[in-house]
Amino acid sequence: MRKLAFITLIVLTCWFAADSARAAEIRISQNATAGQPLSIGTGGSGDGTLYLVGPGQVIKRSIKLGNDVQIKGEELRSAGRWIAIIRSGSSSESSVFWVKPGAAESMSFLARPSRVPVAERNVISGMVFVFDKSRNLVLQPTPVNFSLAVNGSGAAHTVTSRNGLAWIDAGSGPKEGAAQFVATVGGTSVRRVVQQVASQPCNLRMHVSQRMKDQMVVETDPIRDCTGNAVPDGTIVTFTESEKNSKSTVDARIKKGVARAVLPASSNATISVASGIVLGNELHAGGGE
Amino acid sequence: MKRARFFVLMVGIALAVSGGVPLLMRAFADSKPNVQLNTDNSGPRQVEPSTQKAIVRDYSSAWQAINTALTNNNPAPLNDNFVGFAFDQLTQRVKDQQHAGIRTRIVDHGHKVETIFYSRDGSSIQLRDTASIETQVLDGDTVIHSDQTQVQYIAVMTGAEDRWKVRVLESTPSGQ
């Protein structure tokens, strides 16, 4: 009799353990996607509590064990590692699942710098971080189109993102102006403006435009860079007059495309002109050019 | 007599261990996680030694802040280390935890981090982190979930006023 009671007790214990284990059963699709609805299957019977602990969210819900639990797309926003926990009485069971980012829908586009000289190689860099509509980084390779154009003429390149990032180094065009730097992912475009300005002066030349008794006026030709863009007004041009025992220097700003300086008249001086790292021609005052 | 002494000694050692181990675990939990940084594959720019030190310091600090914020359900530690979407996401997680009455404790066993992108202007860096972490979810004081695993993260950090801040932190299945 005692033996029978003992066996019955063991059977009941096993049955209870099996039932408890079944109560804790969680079934989750391994293809969950952020922003998409998700169905979570549960086993067992009775009441329980479902916890979903995600990277940027926690969802807690009272559930009937044995029924499927529907999670709405707008509730499942964070991509990454999630933990599903079902608690029933004092027992709990958990399962880890992954939520993939959704389709690429937005981006962060960083373009540097905002102002560059024309005709320079690899001076403009553009970086695009690709996000889904819930701002998860889209890690699947995604084509990103970069275009850089001034007045409609320019170049375009398509770069495939890696780890959610696509980047490009681009050269500036030959013409000055506001370059439109546009990145496009799917149907979304983001525009940045990169101001292309004239580069260093090219063929810097000056001449004496006026001679007076005690002074002379020297003036440059219209100052342009090597691709023909006018160097901006305000750029400093330095005129230097060197005599045997003295030196006079005048820093003049370009005004209406030319720079002009008044120097002391001399019977034997050398006048030079420079702007930044560019040297221009030399004049010999007194002895002729 | 000798047996009694031995017994008392053993009880004393057991007490010391039972008291000391949780204390040590707590002390380690509060310390900054270990971060090993590998910059061999960074591009298009090489990571300068000073930047390497700053990244190790600030990424480690960010993980310490995550742990403190999620354990105490207090978003304040996130302010100094996160910005943008990562900040919004973690702040929301703390709010949700408060609402649900749960906490998450992370026992951080270290991060093996490699740089996969460092922008030419030095303003952004992207990292791949293989983190060894133990995660415990507590409802009140009851542990309702515990696991220890390696998780891969993709992180984007950007330079801020006096430090690097985490802008994106996304966990991915290993091998992706």
Tab-separated table of C-alpha atoms in Angstrom:
chain	number	residue	atom	x	y	z
A	1	MET	CA	0.000	0.000	0.000
A	2	ARG	CA	2.810	2.331	0.951
A	3	LYS	CA	4.601	1.392	-2.243
A	4	LEU	CA	1.544	2.317	-4.314
A	5	ALA	CA	1.231	5.681	-2.565
A	6	PHE	CA	4.931	6.321	-3.170
A	7	ILE	CA	4.639	5.522	-6.893
A	8	THR	CA	1.534	7.701	-7.168
A	9	LEU	CA	3.414	10.548	-5.504
A	10	ILE	CA	6.312	10.223	-7.945
A	11	VAL	CA	3.955	10.144	-10.931
A	12	LEU	CA	2.139	13.231	-9.661
A	13	THR	CA	5.440	15.033	-9.119
A	14	CYS	CA	6.615	14.200	-12.644
A	15	TRP	CA	3.265	15.251	-14.083
A	16	PHE	CA	3.435	18.542	-12.196
A	17	ALA	CA	7.029	19.132	-13.344
A	18	ALA	CA	6.084	18.358	-16.932
A	19	ASP	CA	3.086	20.658	-16.717
A	20	SER	CA	5.225	23.432	-15.243
A	21	ALA	CA	7.763	23.015	-18.000
A	22	ARG	CA	5.012	23.111	-20.593
A	23	ALA	CA	3.573	26.241	-19.005
A	24	ALA	CA	6.841	27.954	-19.609
A	25	GLU	CA	7.068	27.147	-23.290
A	26	ILE	CA	7.713	30.146	-25.585
A	27	ARG	CA	7.685	29.992	-29.371
A	28	ILE	CA	9.049	32.998	-31.261
A	29	SER	CA	9.827	33.430	-34.923
A	30	GLN	CA	13.519	33.987	-35.573
A	31	ASN	CA	12.656	36.364	-38.438
A	32	ALA	CA	11.233	39.180	-36.357
A	33	THR	CA	11.666	42.590	-37.962
A	34	ALA	CA	11.485	45.995	-36.299
A	35	GLY	CA	8.226	47.726	-37.084
A	36	GLN	CA	6.525	44.461	-38.115
A	37	PRO	CA	3.938	42.594	-36.009
A	38	LEU	CA	5.154	39.544	-34.114
A	39	SER	CA	3.268	36.523	-32.842
A	40	ILE	CA	4.565	34.779	-29.727
A	41	GLY	CA	3.260	31.308	-28.988
A	42	THR	CA	2.919	30.169	-25.385
A	43	GLY	CA	2.254	26.795	-23.852
A	44	GLY	CA	0.417	25.705	-20.716
A	45	SER	CA	-2.741	27.017	-19.162
A	46	GLY	CA	-3.822	29.671	-16.719
A	47	ASP	CA	-2.692	33.245	-16.329
A	48	GLY	CA	0.801	34.560	-16.747
A	49	THR	CA	2.821	37.664	-17.430
A	50	LEU	CA	4.860	38.222	-20.572
A	51	TYR	CA	7.899	40.485	-20.453
A	52	LEU	CA	9.705	41.492	-23.617
A	53	VAL	CA	12.993	43.185	-22.803
A	54	GLY	CA	14.588	44.823	-25.842
A	55	PRO	CA	17.497	47.190	-26.462
A	56	GLY	CA	15.331	50.286	-26.193
A	57	GLN	CA	12.012	49.019	-24.928
A	58	VAL	CA	10.323	46.862	-22.340
A	59	ILE	CA	6.847	45.446	-22.902
A	60	LYS	CA	4.903	43.851	-20.038
A	61	ARG	CA	1.587	42.187	-20.632
A	62	SER	CA	-0.813	39.889	-18.766
A	63	ILE	CA	-1.538	36.851	-20.900
A	64	LYS	CA	-3.536	33.633	-20.992
A	65	LEU	CA	-1.050	30.788	-21.266
A	66	GLY	CA	-1.631	28.548	-24.235
A	67	ASN	CA	-2.730	31.412	-26.470
A	68	ASP	CA	-0.642	33.269	-28.998
A	69	VAL	CA	0.315	36.817	-28.039
A	70	GLN	CA	0.232	39.418	-30.786
A	71	ILE	CA	2.764	42.258	-30.613
A	72	LYS	CA	1.947	45.199	-32.862
A	73	GLY	CA	4.526	46.547	-35.297
A	74	GLU	CA	4.634	49.944	-33.623
A	75	GLU	CA	5.422	48.243	-30.305
A	76	LEU	CA	8.422	46.360	-31.678
A	77	ARG	CA	10.646	49.290	-32.633
A	78	SER	CA	14.160	48.361	-31.470
A	79	ALA	CA	16.365	46.069	-33.515
A	80	GLY	CA	18.762	43.781	-31.682
A	81	ARG	CA	18.711	41.208	-28.926
A	82	TRP	CA	15.448	40.728	-27.100
A	83	ILE	CA	14.575	38.537	-24.138
A	84	ALA	CA	11.072	37.102	-23.826
A	85	ILE	CA	10.118	35.993	-20.326
A	86	ILE	CA	6.896	34.325	-19.248
A	87	ARG	CA	6.175	34.315	-15.565
A	88	SER	CA	3.482	32.130	-14.133
A	89	GLY	CA	3.211	31.939	-10.365
A	90	SER	CA	6.710	31.643	-9.031
A	91	SER	CA	8.155	29.981	-12.113
A	92	SER	CA	9.497	31.789	-15.130
A	93	GLU	CA	10.839	30.742	-18.492
A	94	SER	CA	12.715	32.847	-20.986
A	95	SER	CA	13.960	32.807	-24.537
A	96	VAL	CA	16.294	35.067	-26.488
A	97	PHE	CA	15.351	36.238	-29.979
A	98	TRP	CA	16.663	38.743	-32.497
A	99	VAL	CA	14.819	41.558	-34.183
A	100	LYS	CA	16.244	42.680	-37.520
A	101	PRO	CA	16.192	46.319	-38.614
A	102	GLY	CA	13.456	47.201	-41.107
A	103	ALA	CA	13.962	48.487	-44.637
A	104	ALA	CA	16.122	51.580	-45.171
A	105	GLU	CA	13.950	54.667	-44.923
A	106	SER	CA	16.072	57.469	-43.540
A	107	MET	CA	19.669	58.516	-43.164
A	108	SER	CA	22.124	60.813	-41.462
A	109	PHE	CA	24.265	62.511	-44.066
A	110	LEU	CA	27.443	64.253	-42.943
A	111	ALA	CA	29.320	66.263	-45.569
A	112	ARG	CA	32.621	67.929	-44.799
A	113	PRO	CA	33.949	70.537	-45.250
A	114	SER	CA	31.408	73.228	-46.085
A	115	ARG	CA	33.897	75.252	-48.176
A	116	VAL	CA	36.594	73.866	-50.475
A	117	PRO	CA	38.922	75.149	-53.187
A	118	VAL	CA	38.141	74.026	-56.742
A	119	ALA	CA	39.949	71.262	-58.578
A	120	GLU	CA	41.364	69.466	-55.532
A	121	ARG	CA	41.357	65.678	-55.215
A	122	ASN	CA	39.569	63.925	-52.335
A	123	VAL	CA	38.808	67.088	-50.398
A	124	ILE	CA	35.092	66.475	-49.876
A	125	SER	CA	33.976	63.588	-47.720
A	126	GLY	CA	30.442	62.344	-47.352
A	127	MET	CA	29.212	59.789	-44.826
A	128	VAL	CA	25.757	58.267	-44.735
A	129	PHE	CA	24.402	56.224	-41.842
A	130	VAL	CA	21.397	54.256	-43.086
A	131	PHE	CA	18.423	53.873	-40.733
A	132	ASP	CA	15.013	52.234	-40.858
A	133	LYS	CA	11.857	54.139	-39.931
A	134	SER	CA	12.450	53.417	-36.215
A	135	ARG	CA	15.998	54.796	-36.417
A	136	ASN	CA	17.704	51.394	-36.195
A	137	LEU	CA	20.974	51.167	-38.101
A	138	VAL	CA	20.294	49.059	-41.202
A	139	LEU	CA	23.150	46.568	-41.250
A	140	GLN	CA	22.153	44.827	-44.472
A	141	PRO	CA	24.171	46.162	-47.450
A	142	THR	CA	22.183	49.003	-48.996
A	143	PRO	CA	23.058	51.031	-52.127
A	144	VAL	CA	23.591	54.723	-51.441
A	145	ASN	CA	23.896	57.167	-54.339
A	146	PHE	CA	26.125	60.213	-53.923
A	147	SER	CA	26.044	63.049	-56.443
A	148	LEU	CA	28.053	66.244	-56.431
A	149	ALA	CA	27.202	68.916	-58.978
A	150	VAL	CA	27.574	72.653	-59.627
A	151	ASN	CA	24.934	74.167	-61.915
A	152	GLY	CA	23.786	70.729	-62.958
A	153	SER	CA	27.141	69.361	-64.078
A	154	GLY	CA	29.018	66.921	-61.879
A	155	ALA	CA	29.428	63.266	-61.051
A	156	ALA	CA	27.478	60.546	-59.259
A	157	HIS	CA	28.648	57.350	-57.562
A	158	THR	CA	26.803	54.503	-55.907
A	159	VAL	CA	28.352	53.022	-52.795
A	160	THR	CA	26.995	49.965	-50.963
A	161	SER	CA	26.793	50.441	-47.225
A	162	ARG	CA	28.685	48.177	-44.842
A	163	ASN	CA	27.597	47.886	-41.228
A	164	GLY	CA	25.069	50.631	-41.875
A	165	LEU	CA	27.618	53.102	-43.222
A	166	ALA	CA	28.441	54.284	-46.735
A	167	TRP	CA	31.118	56.875	-47.350
A	168	ILE	CA	32.852	58.572	-50.217
A	169	ASP	CA	35.788	60.894	-50.829
A	170	ALA	CA	35.174	63.205	-53.756
A	171	GLY	CA	37.205	65.813	-55.551
A	172	SER	CA	35.944	69.348	-56.048
A	173	GLY	CA	34.897	70.440	-59.511
A	174	PRO	CA	36.717	72.962	-61.727
A	175	LYS	CA	34.107	75.730	-61.372
A	176	GLU	CA	33.394	77.784	-58.302
A	177	GLY	CA	29.898	77.968	-56.877
A	178	ALA	CA	27.546	76.201	-54.500
A	179	ALA	CA	27.943	72.487	-55.144
A	180	GLN	CA	24.891	70.374	-54.394
A	181	PHE	CA	26.041	67.254	-52.552
A	182	VAL	CA	23.107	64.848	-52.521
A	183	ALA	CA	22.849	61.398	-50.936
A	184	THR	CA	19.969	59.127	-51.907
A	185	VAL	CA	18.818	55.929	-50.205
A	186	GLY	CA	15.755	54.314	-51.741
A	187	GLY	CA	13.386	57.167	-52.364
A	188	THR	CA	14.880	59.463	-49.740
A	189	SER	CA	17.348	62.200	-50.640
A	190	VAL	CA	19.267	64.532	-48.377
A	191	ARG	CA	21.054	67.579	-49.757
A	192	ARG	CA	24.096	69.422	-48.420
A	193	VAL	CA	25.738	72.469	-49.967
A	194	VAL	CA	29.500	72.619	-50.329
A	195	GLN	CA	30.761	76.027	-51.395
A	196	GLN	CA	33.493	75.628	-54.009
A	197	VAL	CA	35.751	78.637	-54.106
A	198	ALA	CA	38.648	79.632	-56.334
A	199	SER	CA	41.903	77.934	-55.516
A	200	GLN	CA	45.332	79.580	-55.185
A	201	PRO	CA	46.117	82.339	-57.742
A	202	CYS	CA	47.764	81.172	-60.912
A	203	ASN	CA	50.161	83.291	-63.060
A	204	LEU	CA	50.173	86.174	-60.621
A	205	ARG	CA	51.466	89.199	-62.517
A	206	MET	CA	51.775	92.887	-61.694
A	207	HIS	CA	52.802	96.076	-63.476
A	208	VAL	CA	53.468	99.683	-62.585
A	209	SER	CA	50.271	101.495	-63.351
A	210	GLN	CA	51.267	104.969	-62.296
A	211	ARG	CA	54.547	106.772	-61.574
A	212	MET	CA	54.745	109.947	-59.563
A	213	LYS	CA	57.629	111.966	-58.227
A	214	ASP	CA	57.903	110.277	-54.835
A	215	GLN	CA	55.817	107.185	-55.247
A	216	MET	CA	54.525	104.667	-57.693
A	217	VAL	CA	51.391	102.579	-57.964
A	218	VAL	CA	51.744	98.877	-58.718
A	219	GLU	CA	48.746	96.832	-59.724
A	220	THR	CA	48.154	93.177	-60.516
A	221	ASP	CA	46.424	91.825	-63.585
A	222	PRO	CA	42.997	90.285	-62.805
A	223	ILE	CA	43.827	87.464	-60.389
A	224	ARG	CA	42.472	84.031	-61.269
A	225	ASP	CA	43.178	80.463	-60.251
A	226	CYS	CA	44.485	77.838	-62.669
A	227	THR	CA	40.982	76.891	-63.828
A	228	GLY	CA	40.015	80.497	-64.557
A	229	ASN	CA	37.945	81.305	-61.461
A	230	ALA	CA	38.381	84.790	-60.055
A	231	VAL	CA	40.149	84.721	-56.690
A	232	PRO	CA	37.687	86.256	-54.186
A	233	ASP	CA	37.858	89.925	-53.253
A	234	GLY	CA	39.456	90.395	-49.861
A	235	THR	CA	42.253	87.873	-50.472
A	236	ILE	CA	45.556	89.364	-49.307
A	237	VAL	CA	48.275	90.092	-51.865
A	238	THR	CA	51.683	91.154	-50.570
A	239	PHE	CA	53.875	93.617	-52.488
A	240	THR	CA	57.506	93.878	-51.377
A	241	GLU	CA	59.950	96.561	-52.520
A	242	SER	CA	63.572	95.684	-51.756
A	243	GLU	CA	66.390	98.182	-52.036
A	244	LYS	CA	70.028	97.794	-51.089
A	245	ASN	CA	69.501	98.699	-47.447
A	246	SER	CA	65.761	98.758	-46.991
A	247	LYS	CA	62.589	96.822	-47.575
A	248	SER	CA	58.983	98.028	-47.780
A	249	THR	CA	56.048	95.649	-47.596
A	250	VAL	CA	52.406	96.403	-48.355
A	251	ASP	CA	49.564	93.923	-47.778
A	252	ALA	CA	46.730	94.795	-50.118
A	253	ARG	CA	43.341	93.104	-50.498
A	254	ILE	CA	41.986	92.103	-53.861
A	255	LYS	CA	39.268	94.552	-54.886
A	256	LYS	CA	37.219	94.026	-58.033
A	257	GLY	CA	39.597	91.271	-59.089
A	258	VAL	CA	42.879	93.188	-58.789
A	259	ALA	CA	45.211	94.236	-55.959
A	260	ARG	CA	46.881	97.613	-55.899
A	261	ALA	CA	49.602	99.190	-53.714
A	262	VAL	CA	51.389	102.517	-53.481
A	263	LEU	CA	55.140	102.134	-52.925
A	264	PRO	CA	57.905	104.703	-52.434
A	265	ALA	CA	59.568	105.668	-55.695
A	266	SER	CA	63.071	104.325	-55.993
A	267	SER	CA	65.868	104.559	-58.498
A	268	ASN	CA	66.994	100.961	-57.989
A	269	ALA	CA	64.581	98.572	-56.288
A	270	THR	CA	63.150	95.152	-56.892
A	271	ILE	CA	59.432	94.751	-56.398
A	272	SER	CA	57.901	91.314	-55.885
A	273	VAL	CA	54.323	90.160	-55.441
A	274	ALA	CA	52.939	87.114	-53.660
A	275	SER	CA	49.620	85.723	-52.451
A	276	GLY	CA	49.639	82.885	-49.961
A	277	ILE	CA	52.212	80.397	-51.219
A	278	VAL	CA	52.119	81.708	-54.786
A	279	LEU	CA	54.879	84.014	-56.019
A	280	GLY	CA	54.298	86.364	-58.933
A	281	ASN	CA	56.638	88.252	-61.213
A	282	GLU	CA	59.330	90.747	-60.192
A	283	LEU	CA	59.818	94.340	-61.367
A	284	HIS	CA	62.992	96.394	-61.280
A	285	ALA	CA	62.064	99.965	-60.559
A	286	GLY	CA	64.464	102.594	-61.838
A	287	GLY	CA	66.310	100.272	-64.140
A	288	GLY	CA	63.245	99.329	-66.123
A	289	GLU	CA	61.264	96.113	-65.835
B	1	MET	CA	39.067	20.230	21.424
B	2	LYS	CA	41.110	20.297	18.224
B	3	ARG	CA	38.026	19.349	16.219
B	4	ALA	CA	36.013	22.138	17.798
B	5	ARG	CA	38.731	24.677	16.899
B	6	PHE	CA	38.836	23.396	13.348
B	7	PHE	CA	35.062	23.608	13.132
B	8	VAL	CA	35.053	27.221	14.392
B	9	LEU	CA	37.809	28.087	11.911
B	10	MET	CA	35.843	26.572	9.041
B	11	VAL	CA	32.688	28.434	10.048
B	12	GLY	CA	34.716	31.648	10.203
B	13	ILE	CA	36.150	31.094	6.722
B	14	ALA	CA	32.693	30.273	5.355
B	15	LEU	CA	31.299	33.471	6.859
B	16	ALA	CA	34.154	35.531	5.436
B	17	VAL	CA	33.687	34.015	1.976
B	18	SER	CA	29.914	34.428	2.014
B	19	GLY	CA	30.264	38.059	3.040
B	20	GLY	CA	33.263	38.873	0.904
B	21	VAL	CA	32.248	37.354	-2.422
B	22	PRO	CA	29.105	39.476	-2.929
B	23	LEU	CA	31.091	42.517	-1.808
B	24	LEU	CA	33.801	41.796	-4.364
B	25	MET	CA	31.212	41.108	-7.068
B	26	ARG	CA	29.545	44.427	-6.276
B	27	ALA	CA	32.897	46.207	-6.336
B	28	PHE	CA	33.739	44.696	-9.726
B	29	ALA	CA	30.265	45.443	-11.034
B	30	ASP	CA	30.687	49.118	-10.161
B	31	SER	CA	34.134	49.379	-11.725
B	32	LYS	CA	34.659	50.285	-15.372
B	33	PRO	CA	34.395	47.362	-17.793
B	34	ASN	CA	37.555	46.169	-19.474
B	35	VAL	CA	37.838	47.298	-23.117
B	36	GLN	CA	40.505	45.960	-25.500
B	37	LEU	CA	40.758	48.044	-28.650
B	38	ASN	CA	42.185	46.851	-31.964
B	39	THR	CA	42.672	49.595	-34.555
B	40	ASP	CA	44.441	47.541	-37.242
B	41	ASN	CA	41.502	47.620	-39.673
B	42	SER	CA	40.411	51.215	-39.279
B	43	GLY	CA	40.075	53.398	-42.317
B	44	PRO	CA	40.163	55.681	-44.169
B	45	ARG	CA	42.135	57.325	-41.366
B	46	GLN	CA	44.489	55.771	-38.835
B	47	VAL	CA	43.405	56.124	-35.217
B	48	GLU	CA	45.849	58.337	-33.363
B	49	PRO	CA	47.241	56.995	-30.041
B	50	SER	CA	45.500	59.755	-28.079
B	51	THR	CA	42.191	58.910	-29.770
B	52	GLN	CA	42.681	55.220	-28.991
B	53	LYS	CA	43.059	56.043	-25.310
B	54	ALA	CA	40.018	58.303	-25.389
B	55	ILE	CA	37.875	55.681	-27.126
B	56	VAL	CA	38.827	52.997	-24.596
B	57	ARG	CA	38.108	55.375	-21.714
B	58	ASP	CA	34.800	56.686	-23.071
B	59	TYR	CA	33.405	53.412	-24.434
B	60	SER	CA	34.138	51.735	-21.120
B	61	SER	CA	32.498	54.628	-19.322
B	62	ALA	CA	29.448	54.288	-21.583
B	63	TRP	CA	29.004	50.646	-20.618
B	64	GLN	CA	29.377	51.491	-16.966
B	65	ALA	CA	26.651	54.098	-17.451
B	66	ILE	CA	24.361	51.531	-19.144
B	67	ASN	CA	24.793	49.167	-16.228
B	68	THR	CA	24.186	51.850	-13.617
B	69	ALA	CA	21.168	53.258	-15.453
B	70	LEU	CA	19.493	49.886	-16.051
B	71	THR	CA	20.252	48.549	-12.570
B	72	ASN	CA	18.953	51.611	-10.747
B	73	ASN	CA	16.303	52.639	-13.292
B	74	ASN	CA	17.881	56.064	-13.399
B	75	PRO	CA	18.671	57.624	-16.813
B	76	ALA	CA	21.002	60.315	-15.385
B	77	PRO	CA	24.291	58.408	-15.976
B	78	LEU	CA	23.456	58.228	-19.688
B	79	ASN	CA	23.736	62.015	-20.125
B	80	ASP	CA	27.525	62.097	-20.135
B	81	ASN	CA	28.105	59.167	-22.454
B	82	PHE	CA	25.302	58.972	-25.004
B	83	VAL	CA	23.818	61.263	-27.591
B	84	GLY	CA	21.248	61.047	-30.371
B	85	PHE	CA	19.376	57.827	-31.005
B	86	ALA	CA	21.380	55.701	-28.558
B	87	PHE	CA	20.543	58.165	-25.797
B	88	ASP	CA	16.845	58.251	-26.711
B	89	GLN	CA	16.685	54.469	-26.925
B	90	LEU	CA	18.335	53.783	-23.576
B	91	THR	CA	16.353	56.516	-21.843
B	92	GLN	CA	13.151	54.928	-23.168
B	93	ARG	CA	14.302	51.531	-21.923
B	94	VAL	CA	14.839	52.924	-18.414
B	95	LYS	CA	11.373	54.546	-18.473
B	96	ASP	CA	9.788	51.283	-19.653
B	97	GLN	CA	11.605	49.347	-16.934
B	98	GLN	CA	10.306	51.764	-14.297
B	99	HIS	CA	6.796	51.365	-15.689
B	100	ALA	CA	7.029	47.565	-15.753
B	101	GLY	CA	8.656	47.355	-12.317
B	102	ILE	CA	11.716	45.508	-13.531
B	103	ARG	CA	15.453	46.144	-13.483
B	104	THR	CA	18.309	44.757	-15.558
B	105	ARG	CA	21.632	43.968	-13.995
B	106	ILE	CA	24.614	43.507	-16.298
B	107	VAL	CA	27.738	41.761	-15.104
B	108	ASP	CA	30.271	42.946	-17.645
B	109	HIS	CA	33.124	40.528	-18.384
B	110	GLY	CA	34.795	42.751	-20.967
B	111	HIS	CA	34.710	43.990	-24.545
B	112	LYS	CA	36.898	43.119	-27.519
B	113	VAL	CA	36.499	46.130	-29.758
B	114	GLU	CA	37.815	46.748	-33.255
B	115	THR	CA	37.515	49.942	-35.225
B	116	ILE	CA	35.900	49.397	-38.607
B	117	PHE	CA	35.710	53.021	-39.725
B	118	TYR	CA	37.336	56.270	-38.659
B	119	SER	CA	36.232	59.277	-40.658
B	120	ARG	CA	38.756	61.315	-42.566
B	121	ASP	CA	37.972	64.433	-40.523
B	122	GLY	CA	38.301	62.501	-37.255
B	123	SER	CA	34.801	63.306	-36.064
B	124	SER	CA	33.192	59.829	-36.146
B	125	ILE	CA	34.338	56.319	-35.396
B	126	GLN	CA	32.528	53.037	-35.900
B	127	LEU	CA	33.314	50.043	-33.713
B	128	ARG	CA	32.510	46.333	-33.689
B	129	ASP	CA	32.368	45.092	-30.127
B	130	THR	CA	32.264	41.488	-28.983
B	131	ALA	CA	30.987	41.849	-25.443
B	132	SER	CA	30.998	39.093	-22.833
B	133	ILE	CA	28.104	39.953	-20.602
B	134	GLU	CA	25.869	38.340	-18.061
B	135	THR	CA	22.348	39.730	-18.051
B	136	GLN	CA	19.922	39.380	-15.189
B	137	VAL	CA	16.357	40.648	-15.358
B	138	LEU	CA	14.778	41.267	-11.970
B	139	ASP	CA	11.130	41.769	-11.166
B	140	GLY	CA	11.403	43.488	-7.800
B	141	ASP	CA	14.173	41.483	-6.187
B	142	THR	CA	13.395	38.228	-7.975
B	143	VAL	CA	15.641	37.189	-10.825
B	144	ILE	CA	13.275	36.145	-13.625
B	145	HIS	CA	15.935	35.702	-16.297
B	146	SER	CA	19.665	35.195	-16.323
B	147	ASP	CA	22.038	34.420	-19.169
B	148	GLN	CA	25.694	34.752	-19.932
B	149	THR	CA	26.722	35.131	-23.527
B	150	GLN	CA	28.839	36.948	-26.073
B	151	VAL	CA	26.942	39.645	-27.904
B	152	GLN	CA	28.204	41.569	-30.906
B	153	TYR	CA	27.483	45.275	-31.026
B	154	ILE	CA	27.960	47.864	-33.747
B	155	ALA	CA	28.642	51.234	-32.155
B	156	VAL	CA	29.102	54.690	-33.631
B	157	MET	CA	30.839	57.283	-31.483
B	158	THR	CA	31.183	60.956	-32.286
B	159	GLY	CA	33.431	63.557	-30.776
B	160	ALA	CA	31.699	65.886	-28.314
B	161	GLU	CA	32.954	68.761	-26.169
B	162	ASP	CA	35.431	66.863	-24.024
B	163	ARG	CA	34.821	63.211	-24.839
B	164	TRP	CA	33.535	60.689	-27.335
B	165	LYS	CA	29.860	59.881	-27.008
B	166	VAL	CA	27.971	56.830	-28.248
B	167	ARG	CA	25.482	57.828	-30.960
B	168	VAL	CA	24.431	54.359	-32.134
B	169	LEU	CA	24.639	51.064	-30.231
B	170	GLU	CA	23.010	48.104	-31.920
B	171	SER	CA	23.351	44.437	-31.043
B	172	THR	CA	23.577	41.971	-33.919
B	173	PRO	CA	23.715	38.193	-34.115
B	174	SER	CA	27.353	37.049	-34.189
B	175	GLY	CA	28.803	36.609	-37.631
B	176	GLN	CA	26.869	39.442	-39.254
